[in-house]
XYZ file of C-alpha atoms in Angstrom:
148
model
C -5.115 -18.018 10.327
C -4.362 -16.305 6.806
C -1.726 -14.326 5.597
C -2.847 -9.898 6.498
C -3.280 -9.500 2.939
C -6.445 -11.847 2.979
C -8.030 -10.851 6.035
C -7.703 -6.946 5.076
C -9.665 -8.377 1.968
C -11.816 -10.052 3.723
C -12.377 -7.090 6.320
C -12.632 -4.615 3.269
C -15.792 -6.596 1.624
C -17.413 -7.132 4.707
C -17.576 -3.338 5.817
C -18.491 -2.989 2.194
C -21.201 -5.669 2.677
C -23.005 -3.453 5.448
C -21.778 -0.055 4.144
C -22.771 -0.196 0.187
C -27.092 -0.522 0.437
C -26.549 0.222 -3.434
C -25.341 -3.330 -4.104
C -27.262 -4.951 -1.677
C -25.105 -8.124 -1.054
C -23.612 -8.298 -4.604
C -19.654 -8.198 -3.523
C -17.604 -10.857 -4.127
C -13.811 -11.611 -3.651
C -12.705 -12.327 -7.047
C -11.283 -10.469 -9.539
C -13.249 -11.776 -12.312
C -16.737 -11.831 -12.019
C -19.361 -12.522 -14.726
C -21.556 -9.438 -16.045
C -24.879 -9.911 -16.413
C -27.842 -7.434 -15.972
C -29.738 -9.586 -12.906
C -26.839 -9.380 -11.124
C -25.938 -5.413 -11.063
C -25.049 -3.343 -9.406
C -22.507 -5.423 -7.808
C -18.284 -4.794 -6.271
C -15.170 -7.001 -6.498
C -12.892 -6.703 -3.897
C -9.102 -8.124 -4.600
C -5.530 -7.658 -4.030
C -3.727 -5.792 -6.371
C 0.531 -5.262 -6.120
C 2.118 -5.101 -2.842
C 5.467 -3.661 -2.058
C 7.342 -3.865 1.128
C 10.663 -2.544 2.920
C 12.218 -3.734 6.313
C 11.846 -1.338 8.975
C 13.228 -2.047 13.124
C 10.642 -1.315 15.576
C 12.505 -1.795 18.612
C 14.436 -4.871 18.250
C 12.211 -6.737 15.943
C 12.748 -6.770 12.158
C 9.252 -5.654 10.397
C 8.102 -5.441 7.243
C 5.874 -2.402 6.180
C 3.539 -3.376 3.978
C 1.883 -1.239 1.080
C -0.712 -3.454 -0.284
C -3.337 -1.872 -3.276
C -6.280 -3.320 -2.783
C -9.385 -2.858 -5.803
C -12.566 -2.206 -5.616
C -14.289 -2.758 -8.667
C -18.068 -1.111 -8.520
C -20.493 -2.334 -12.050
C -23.557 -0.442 -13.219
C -26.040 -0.965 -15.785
C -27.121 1.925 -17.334
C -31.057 2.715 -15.728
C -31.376 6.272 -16.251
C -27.819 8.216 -15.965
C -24.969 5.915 -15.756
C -22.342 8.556 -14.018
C -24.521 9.272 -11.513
C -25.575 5.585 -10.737
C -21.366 5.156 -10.700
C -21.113 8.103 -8.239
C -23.524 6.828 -5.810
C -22.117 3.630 -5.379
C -18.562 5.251 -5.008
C -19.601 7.769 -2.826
C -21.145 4.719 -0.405
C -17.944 3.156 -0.842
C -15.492 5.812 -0.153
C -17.775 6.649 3.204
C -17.872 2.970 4.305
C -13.992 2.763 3.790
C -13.653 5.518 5.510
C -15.427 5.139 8.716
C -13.334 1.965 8.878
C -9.707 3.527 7.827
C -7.689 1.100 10.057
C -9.427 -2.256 8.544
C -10.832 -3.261 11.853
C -7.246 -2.619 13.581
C -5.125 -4.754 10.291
C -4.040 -1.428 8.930
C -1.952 1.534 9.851
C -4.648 3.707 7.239
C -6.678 2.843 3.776
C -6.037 5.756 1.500
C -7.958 6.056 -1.878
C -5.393 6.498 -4.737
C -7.189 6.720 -7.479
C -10.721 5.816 -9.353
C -10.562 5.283 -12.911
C -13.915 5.149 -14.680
C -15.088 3.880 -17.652
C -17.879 2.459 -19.558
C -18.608 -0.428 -22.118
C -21.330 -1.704 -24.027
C -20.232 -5.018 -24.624
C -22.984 -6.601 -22.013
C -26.156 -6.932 -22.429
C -27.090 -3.117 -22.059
C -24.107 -0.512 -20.970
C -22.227 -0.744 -18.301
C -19.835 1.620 -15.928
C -17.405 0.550 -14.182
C -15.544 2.231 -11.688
C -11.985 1.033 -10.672
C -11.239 2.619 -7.143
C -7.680 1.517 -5.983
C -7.283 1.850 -2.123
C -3.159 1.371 -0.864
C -3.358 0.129 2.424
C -0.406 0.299 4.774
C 0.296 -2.422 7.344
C 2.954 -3.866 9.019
C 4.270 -7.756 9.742
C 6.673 -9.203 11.627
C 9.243 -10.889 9.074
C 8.755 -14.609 10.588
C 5.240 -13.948 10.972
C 2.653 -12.904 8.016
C -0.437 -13.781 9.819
C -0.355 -11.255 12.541
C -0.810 -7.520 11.720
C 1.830 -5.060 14.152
């Protein structure tokens, strides 16, 4: 098994995967990824911080777990770049959504906050839309595999 963090990754791209038609499969696991017109529209999915405080439930010590994960959605410009970047949000704030436990790993998945901005750098202009999701789970201390 793998440590929560990575399979609430993992579970996070792969409702992504069959929730976000806009990208088609274009979602990878990385946070780098290289920019390049053939393959855009496209998502990154990875961990960000994670904080943590012990809590008792019952009689066994648990950690509760904040952990930001990113979504990172890229756009070529095609007609209007904002509302290409909306779409894809909006497909990726409703597939979130309709999975706000992460499969059962997760107490909720809350947006936080979706930073947008654009570059020309690439081949043609780009958006890019930073959406930061904190996701609250809990671990037992002496085990990190196993979501509570």
């Amino acid at each position: 098994m793998a440590h929560v963090r990575k399979q609430i990754r993992d579970r996070m791209a792969t409702t992504l995967t069959s929730g976000v038609a806009l990208v088609s499969s274009r979602i990878y696991i990385s946070r780098t990824y290289p920019v390049t017109s053939a393959n855009l529209p496209a998502l990154t999915v990875y961990a960000g911080s994670e904080t943590s405080s012990l809590v008792t439930i019952g009689i066994s010590k648990t950690l509760q777990r904040t952990l930001s994960v990113n979504v990172d959605v890229y756009a070529r410009a095609t007609s209007n770049l904002d509302d290409d970047i909306d779409a894809i949000t909006v497909q990726v704030e409703e597939a979130i959504a309709a999975d706000f436990t992460v499969n059962g790993l997760a107490k909720e998945a809350l947006l936080t906050s979706t930073d947008i901005e654009y570059s020309g750098e690439a081949e043609q202009q780009i958006g890019i839309a930073h959406m930061v999701y904190d996701v609250l789970y809990h671990t037992s201390i002496a085990d990190v595999e196993t979501a509570k």
